[in-house]
PDB file of C-alpha atoms in Angstrom:
ATOM      1  CA  MET V   1      60.354 -31.695  -1.866  1.00  0.00           C
ATOM      2  CA  ARG V   2      61.626 -33.876  -4.662  1.00  0.00           C
ATOM      3  CA  LEU V   3      59.923 -37.215  -5.473  1.00  0.00           C
ATOM      4  CA  LYS V   4      61.661 -40.170  -6.910  1.00  0.00           C
ATOM      5  CA  PRO V   5      60.612 -40.908 -10.503  1.00  0.00           C
ATOM      6  CA  GLY V   6      59.445 -44.446  -9.668  1.00  0.00           C
ATOM      7  CA  LEU V   7      57.256 -43.197  -6.806  1.00  0.00           C
ATOM      8  CA  VAL V   8      55.565 -40.598  -9.007  1.00  0.00           C
ATOM      9  CA  PHE V   9      54.725 -43.265 -11.566  1.00  0.00           C
ATOM     10  CA  MET V  10      53.257 -45.578  -8.912  1.00  0.00           C
ATOM     11  CA  THR V  11      51.199 -42.736  -7.438  1.00  0.00           C
ATOM     12  CA  LEU V  12      49.756 -41.728 -10.810  1.00  0.00           C
ATOM     13  CA  ALA V  13      49.117 -45.349 -11.755  1.00  0.00           C
ATOM     14  CA  GLY V  14      47.277 -45.821  -8.488  1.00  0.00           C
ATOM     15  CA  LEU V  15      45.112 -42.768  -9.139  1.00  0.00           C
ATOM     16  CA  ALA V  16      44.152 -44.085 -12.566  1.00  0.00           C
ATOM     17  CA  THR V  17      42.600 -47.202 -11.029  1.00  0.00           C
ATOM     18  CA  GLN V  18      41.041 -45.529  -8.014  1.00  0.00           C
ATOM     19  CA  PRO V  19      37.845 -43.488  -8.442  1.00  0.00           C
ATOM     20  CA  LEU V  20      38.088 -39.920  -7.249  1.00  0.00           C
ATOM     21  CA  MET V  21      35.656 -38.825  -4.613  1.00  0.00           C
ATOM     22  CA  GLY V  22      32.308 -37.980  -6.218  1.00  0.00           C
ATOM     23  CA  CYS V  23      33.455 -39.055  -9.708  1.00  0.00           C
ATOM     24  CA  PRO V  24      32.400 -42.256 -11.347  1.00  0.00           C
ATOM     25  CA  SER V  25      35.055 -44.778 -12.148  1.00  0.00           C
ATOM     26  CA  PRO V  26      35.933 -45.255 -15.804  1.00  0.00           C
ATOM     27  CA  GLN V  27      34.286 -48.662 -15.734  1.00  0.00           C
ATOM     28  CA  ASN V  28      30.924 -47.149 -14.620  1.00  0.00           C
ATOM     29  CA  SER V  29      30.983 -44.012 -16.769  1.00  0.00           C
ATOM     30  CA  ALA V  30      30.068 -45.733 -20.055  1.00  0.00           C
ATOM     31  CA  PRO V  31      26.365 -45.525 -20.865  1.00  0.00           C
ATOM     32  CA  PRO V  32      24.418 -48.763 -20.620  1.00  0.00           C
ATOM     33  CA  PRO V  33      24.202 -50.660 -23.886  1.00  0.00           C
ATOM     34  CA  ALA V  34      21.259 -49.711 -26.108  1.00  0.00           C
ATOM     35  CA  PRO V  35      18.472 -52.267 -26.355  1.00  0.00           C
ATOM     36  CA  PRO V  36      18.518 -54.221 -29.595  1.00  0.00           C
ATOM     37  CA  ALA V  37      16.810 -52.324 -32.418  1.00  0.00           C
ATOM     38  CA  GLN V  38      13.368 -53.580 -33.265  1.00  0.00           C
ATOM     39  CA  THR V  39      13.005 -54.028 -36.945  1.00  0.00           C
ATOM     40  CA  ALA V  40       9.879 -54.967 -38.759  1.00  0.00           C
ATOM     41  CA  PRO V  41       9.891 -57.691 -41.382  1.00  0.00           C
ATOM     42  CA  ALA V  42      10.220 -56.376 -44.925  1.00  0.00           C
ATOM     43  CA  GLY V  43       7.041 -54.691 -46.110  1.00  0.00           C
ATOM     44  CA  ARG V  44       5.574 -54.231 -42.633  1.00  0.00           C
ATOM     45  CA  SER V  45       5.299 -51.134 -40.536  1.00  0.00           C
ATOM     46  CA  THR V  46       6.280 -50.827 -36.893  1.00  0.00           C
ATOM     47  CA  LEU V  47       3.206 -48.678 -36.313  1.00  0.00           C
ATOM     48  CA  PRO V  48       0.311 -50.264 -34.421  1.00  0.00           C
ATOM     49  CA  ASP V  49      -2.144 -52.222 -36.508  1.00  0.00           C
ATOM     50  CA  LEU V  50      -5.034 -50.153 -37.796  1.00  0.00           C
ATOM     51  CA  PRO V  51      -8.506 -51.526 -38.389  1.00  0.00           C
ATOM     52  CA  PRO V  52      -8.818 -52.957 -41.889  1.00  0.00           C
ATOM     53  CA  ASP V  53     -10.427 -50.878 -44.604  1.00  0.00           C
ATOM     54  CA  PRO V  54     -13.787 -52.391 -45.589  1.00  0.00           C
ATOM     55  CA  ARG V  55     -12.801 -52.198 -49.280  1.00  0.00           C
ATOM     56  CA  ALA V  56      -9.890 -54.555 -48.599  1.00  0.00           C
ATOM     57  CA  ALA V  57     -12.329 -57.345 -47.737  1.00  0.00           C
ATOM     58  CA  ARG V  58     -13.931 -56.878 -51.161  1.00  0.00           C
ATOM     59  CA  GLY V  59     -10.560 -57.028 -52.887  1.00  0.00           C
ATOM     60  CA  GLY V  60     -10.290 -53.260 -53.344  1.00  0.00           C
ATOM     61  CA  GLN V  61      -7.409 -51.008 -52.478  1.00  0.00           C
ATOM     62  CA  ALA V  62      -7.548 -48.750 -49.448  1.00  0.00           C
ATOM     63  CA  PRO V  63      -7.869 -45.087 -50.385  1.00  0.00           C
ATOM     64  CA  THR V  64      -5.048 -42.623 -50.188  1.00  0.00           C
ATOM     65  CA  SER V  65      -5.175 -40.562 -47.034  1.00  0.00           C
ATOM     66  CA  ALA V  66      -5.700 -36.832 -47.351  1.00  0.00           C
ATOM     67  CA  GLY V  67      -2.372 -36.153 -45.646  1.00  0.00           C
ATOM     68  CA  ALA V  68      -0.474 -38.003 -48.394  1.00  0.00           C
ATOM     69  CA  VAL V  69      -1.679 -35.797 -51.248  1.00  0.00           C
ATOM     70  CA  GLY V  70       1.150 -35.025 -53.643  1.00  0.00           C
ATOM     71  CA  SER V  71       3.641 -37.390 -51.994  1.00  0.00           C
ATOM     72  CA  THR V  72       3.695 -39.909 -54.853  1.00  0.00           C
ATOM     73  CA  ALA V  73       6.070 -39.357 -57.743  1.00  0.00           C
ATOM     74  CA  LEU V  74       4.108 -39.293 -60.967  1.00  0.00           C
ATOM     75  CA  PRO V  75       5.250 -40.959 -64.182  1.00  0.00           C
ATOM     76  CA  ALA V  76       6.424 -38.831 -67.088  1.00  0.00           C
ATOM     77  CA  LYS V  77       3.516 -39.866 -69.306  1.00  0.00           C
ATOM     78  CA  ALA V  78      -0.211 -40.049 -68.603  1.00  0.00           C
ATOM     79  CA  VAL V  79      -2.166 -43.203 -69.432  1.00  0.00           C
ATOM     80  CA  PRO V  80      -4.183 -43.259 -72.674  1.00  0.00           C
ATOM     81  CA  GLY V  81      -7.717 -41.944 -72.279  1.00  0.00           C
ATOM     82  CA  SER V  82      -9.112 -45.270 -73.532  1.00  0.00           C
ATOM     83  CA  ALA V  83      -7.601 -46.996 -70.470  1.00  0.00           C
ATOM     84  CA  LEU V  84      -9.843 -44.885 -68.209  1.00  0.00           C
ATOM     85  CA  ASN V  85     -13.217 -45.751 -69.776  1.00  0.00           C
ATOM     86  CA  LYS V  86     -13.686 -49.061 -67.956  1.00  0.00           C
ATOM     87  CA  PHE V  87     -13.632 -47.337 -64.547  1.00  0.00           C
ATOM     88  CA  PHE V  88     -16.743 -45.218 -65.219  1.00  0.00           C
ATOM     89  CA  PRO V  89     -20.055 -46.202 -63.591  1.00  0.00           C
ATOM     90  CA  SER V  90     -22.453 -48.406 -65.506  1.00  0.00           C
ATOM     91  CA  ASP V  91     -25.881 -47.209 -66.567  1.00  0.00           C
ATOM     92  CA  ALA V  92     -28.320 -47.370 -63.635  1.00  0.00           C
ATOM     93  CA  ASP V  93     -31.634 -46.017 -62.333  1.00  0.00           C
ATOM     94  CA  GLY V  94     -32.800 -44.871 -65.762  1.00  0.00           C
ATOM     95  CA  LEU V  95     -29.586 -42.900 -66.249  1.00  0.00           C
ATOM     96  CA  ASN V  96     -27.039 -43.719 -68.907  1.00  0.00           C
ATOM     97  CA  ARG V  97     -23.549 -42.516 -69.683  1.00  0.00           C
ATOM     98  CA  VAL V  98     -22.469 -41.352 -73.103  1.00  0.00           C
ATOM     99  CA  PHE V  99     -18.744 -40.874 -73.694  1.00  0.00           C
ATOM    100  CA  THR V 100     -18.050 -37.453 -75.194  1.00  0.00           C
ATOM    101  CA  GLN V 101     -14.308 -36.930 -75.023  1.00  0.00           C
ATOM    102  CA  GLU V 102     -11.170 -39.022 -74.835  1.00  0.00           C
ATOM    103  CA  LYS V 103      -7.556 -37.903 -75.083  1.00  0.00           C
ATOM    104  CA  ASN V 104      -4.253 -38.773 -73.495  1.00  0.00           C
ATOM    105  CA  GLY V 105      -4.774 -38.847 -69.699  1.00  0.00           C
ATOM    106  CA  PHE V 106      -8.440 -37.822 -69.843  1.00  0.00           C
ATOM    107  CA  ALA V 107     -11.892 -39.306 -70.479  1.00  0.00           C
ATOM    108  CA  MET V 108     -15.329 -37.709 -70.067  1.00  0.00           C
ATOM    109  CA  ALA V 109     -18.918 -38.894 -70.330  1.00  0.00           C
ATOM    110  CA  ASN V 110     -22.314 -37.238 -69.978  1.00  0.00           C
ATOM    111  CA  LEU V 111     -24.759 -38.689 -67.473  1.00  0.00           C
ATOM    112  CA  ASN V 112     -28.080 -38.532 -69.282  1.00  0.00           C
ATOM    113  CA  LYS V 113     -31.711 -39.085 -68.385  1.00  0.00           C
ATOM    114  CA  GLY V 114     -33.497 -39.417 -71.688  1.00  0.00           C
ATOM    115  CA  LYS V 115     -32.278 -36.489 -73.773  1.00  0.00           C
ATOM    116  CA  ALA V 116     -31.350 -34.315 -70.787  1.00  0.00           C
ATOM    117  CA  THR V 117     -27.771 -34.207 -69.470  1.00  0.00           C
ATOM    118  CA  LEU V 118     -27.731 -34.232 -65.658  1.00  0.00           C
ATOM    119  CA  ALA V 119     -23.967 -34.179 -65.172  1.00  0.00           C
ATOM    120  CA  GLN V 120     -20.563 -34.647 -66.712  1.00  0.00           C
ATOM    121  CA  LEU V 121     -18.353 -37.427 -65.355  1.00  0.00           C
ATOM    122  CA  SER V 122     -14.606 -37.362 -65.912  1.00  0.00           C
ATOM    123  CA  ILE V 123     -11.298 -38.985 -64.987  1.00  0.00           C
ATOM    124  CA  ASN V 124      -8.094 -36.997 -65.343  1.00  0.00           C
ATOM    125  CA  ASP V 125      -4.601 -38.489 -64.955  1.00  0.00           C
ATOM    126  CA  THR V 126      -2.666 -35.788 -63.087  1.00  0.00           C
ATOM    127  CA  ALA V 127       0.606 -37.129 -64.509  1.00  0.00           C
ATOM    128  CA  ALA V 128      -0.170 -34.726 -67.366  1.00  0.00           C
ATOM    129  CA  ASN V 129      -0.729 -31.866 -64.875  1.00  0.00           C
ATOM    130  CA  PRO V 130       0.727 -32.593 -61.390  1.00  0.00           C
ATOM    131  CA  SER V 131      -0.425 -29.243 -59.960  1.00  0.00           C
ATOM    132  CA  ALA V 132      -4.027 -30.474 -60.311  1.00  0.00           C
ATOM    133  CA  ARG V 133      -3.420 -32.413 -57.072  1.00  0.00           C
ATOM    134  CA  ASP V 134      -2.791 -29.194 -55.120  1.00  0.00           C
ATOM    135  CA  LYS V 135      -6.485 -28.399 -54.698  1.00  0.00           C
ATOM    136  CA  PHE V 136      -6.889 -31.559 -52.570  1.00  0.00           C
ATOM    137  CA  LYS V 137      -4.266 -30.482 -50.006  1.00  0.00           C
ATOM    138  CA  GLY V 138      -5.627 -29.340 -46.684  1.00  0.00           C
ATOM    139  CA  THR V 139      -9.289 -29.291 -47.704  1.00  0.00           C
ATOM    140  CA  GLY V 140     -10.305 -31.323 -44.655  1.00  0.00           C
ATOM    141  CA  PHE V 141     -12.908 -32.924 -46.909  1.00  0.00           C
ATOM    142  CA  SER V 142     -12.969 -36.563 -47.952  1.00  0.00           C
ATOM    143  CA  ILE V 143     -15.457 -39.002 -49.418  1.00  0.00           C
ATOM    144  CA  GLU V 144     -15.128 -42.569 -48.185  1.00  0.00           C
ATOM    145  CA  GLY V 145     -11.505 -41.812 -47.266  1.00  0.00           C
ATOM    146  CA  PHE V 146     -10.547 -40.294 -50.623  1.00  0.00           C
ATOM    147  CA  PRO V 147      -9.292 -36.680 -50.517  1.00  0.00           C
ATOM    148  CA  ALA V 148     -12.053 -34.517 -51.996  1.00  0.00           C
ATOM    149  CA  ALA V 149     -12.551 -30.956 -53.161  1.00  0.00           C
ATOM    150  CA  LYS V 150     -15.580 -28.935 -54.179  1.00  0.00           C
ATOM    151  CA  GLU V 151     -15.276 -26.823 -57.288  1.00  0.00           C
ATOM    152  CA  GLY V 152     -17.801 -24.039 -57.173  1.00  0.00           C
ATOM    153  CA  MET V 153     -21.432 -24.937 -56.538  1.00  0.00           C
ATOM    154  CA  SER V 154     -21.782 -27.712 -59.088  1.00  0.00           C
ATOM    155  CA  ALA V 155     -18.690 -29.945 -59.074  1.00  0.00           C
ATOM    156  CA  ILE V 156     -17.073 -32.374 -56.645  1.00  0.00           C
ATOM    157  CA  ALA V 157     -13.837 -34.289 -57.264  1.00  0.00           C
ATOM    158  CA  VAL V 158     -11.896 -37.008 -55.434  1.00  0.00           C
ATOM    159  CA  LEU V 159      -8.230 -37.901 -55.774  1.00  0.00           C
ATOM    160  CA  VAL V 160      -7.615 -41.623 -56.243  1.00  0.00           C
ATOM    161  CA  GLY V 161      -4.234 -43.233 -55.681  1.00  0.00           C
ATOM    162  CA  ASP V 162      -2.671 -39.761 -55.320  1.00  0.00           C
ATOM    163  CA  ARG V 163      -2.878 -39.586 -59.116  1.00  0.00           C
ATOM    164  CA  TYR V 164      -6.339 -39.750 -60.707  1.00  0.00           C
ATOM    165  CA  GLN V 165      -8.864 -36.952 -60.315  1.00  0.00           C
ATOM    166  CA  VAL V 166     -12.417 -38.287 -60.614  1.00  0.00           C
ATOM    167  CA  LYS V 167     -15.004 -35.537 -61.019  1.00  0.00           C
ATOM    168  CA  ILE V 168     -18.717 -35.005 -61.399  1.00  0.00           C
ATOM    169  CA  ARG V 169     -20.065 -31.647 -62.566  1.00  0.00           C
ATOM    170  CA  ALA V 170     -23.829 -31.268 -62.292  1.00  0.00           C
ATOM    171  CA  THR V 171     -25.646 -29.243 -64.921  1.00  0.00           C
ATOM    172  CA  GLY V 172     -27.880 -26.781 -63.128  1.00  0.00           C
ATOM    173  CA  SER V 173     -29.435 -28.162 -59.953  1.00  0.00           C
ATOM    174  CA  ALA V 174     -30.258 -31.580 -61.402  1.00  0.00           C
ATOM    175  CA  LEU V 175     -28.235 -33.469 -58.754  1.00  0.00           C
ATOM    176  CA  SER V 176     -27.832 -32.685 -55.052  1.00  0.00           C
ATOM    177  CA  ASP V 177     -24.424 -32.865 -53.325  1.00  0.00           C
ATOM    178  CA  SER V 178     -25.272 -36.260 -51.841  1.00  0.00           C
ATOM    179  CA  GLU V 179     -26.352 -37.580 -55.255  1.00  0.00           C
ATOM    180  CA  GLN V 180     -23.116 -36.313 -56.779  1.00  0.00           C
ATOM    181  CA  GLN V 181     -21.098 -38.045 -54.064  1.00  0.00           C
ATOM    182  CA  SER V 182     -23.085 -41.227 -54.622  1.00  0.00           C
ATOM    183  CA  TRP V 183     -22.230 -41.162 -58.339  1.00  0.00           C
ATOM    184  CA  LEU V 184     -18.543 -40.582 -57.572  1.00  0.00           C
ATOM    185  CA  LEU V 185     -18.565 -43.767 -55.511  1.00  0.00           C
ATOM    186  CA  LYS V 186     -20.081 -45.699 -58.425  1.00  0.00           C
ATOM    187  CA  PHE V 187     -16.785 -45.332 -60.300  1.00  0.00           C
ATOM    188  CA  ASP V 188     -14.431 -48.316 -59.829  1.00  0.00           C
ATOM    189  CA  LEU V 189     -12.157 -46.269 -57.594  1.00  0.00           C
ATOM    190  CA  ALA V 190     -10.238 -49.253 -56.205  1.00  0.00           C
ATOM    191  CA  GLY V 191      -9.514 -50.538 -59.700  1.00  0.00           C
ATOM    192  CA  LEU V 192      -8.472 -47.076 -60.857  1.00  0.00           C
ATOM    193  CA  ALA V 193      -6.052 -46.732 -57.919  1.00  0.00           C
ATOM    194  CA  GLY V 194      -4.173 -49.764 -59.235  1.00  0.00           C
ATOM    195  CA  LEU V 195      -3.848 -48.439 -62.797  1.00  0.00           C
ATOM    196  CA  LYS V 196      -0.190 -47.726 -63.644  1.00  0.00           C
TER     197      LYS V 196
END
C-alpha cells in the first residue's frame, strides 16, 4: 500500500506530539530543576557550627587539628631564631630558663633548677626541614588539641600552626610526662601559631 506524502507527514507529526504507550512525553522527560545552590558567605564554612575553642575566648588561635598535619604550604625561608625567643615560658616555680642556642629557624633554652638542668626547651621552624612534620601524622596523640609525638622516653613535641615544632626533652627522670606536657603548654602556643 502506498501512502500519500502529505498523509505520512501528518502521521509522523502527530506521533511526535503524542506520548507512546508506557513512554514519558518529551515535556515530562526532563529532570526537575536542581534546587538553588547554597553558598556560604565569603570566609564561612557550610559545615555545622562547632563549639568554640576555649583559647578563642582568651584571644588565642585554635590549634591545628591532627588530621591537617602537613597540609599547609611552608615558606621558603625559616624565621630568625631571635623571633622565637619571646614564645618560651617565663621563669616559674623556682625554675628558670637559660637560652643556649639560636640560629635561623631554631631556638633552645635549658630549664634549670639552681645549677641542675631539668630539661631542654626548643622551638624549631619546620620551614627549614618540612619532613620534621611527618612524625606528627597519624600518631593519634594530641595535647590540648595540638598534634603531638613522643620521642623516645624523654622527649615530647607538639606541632603548632602546622609549622612550628615545640619540644621538651627531660634530662634523666627529672620531669614526669605530665610535667613535660604542662611545660609545653606554658609556651605561648597561640602567639607562635600566628608567627609568619
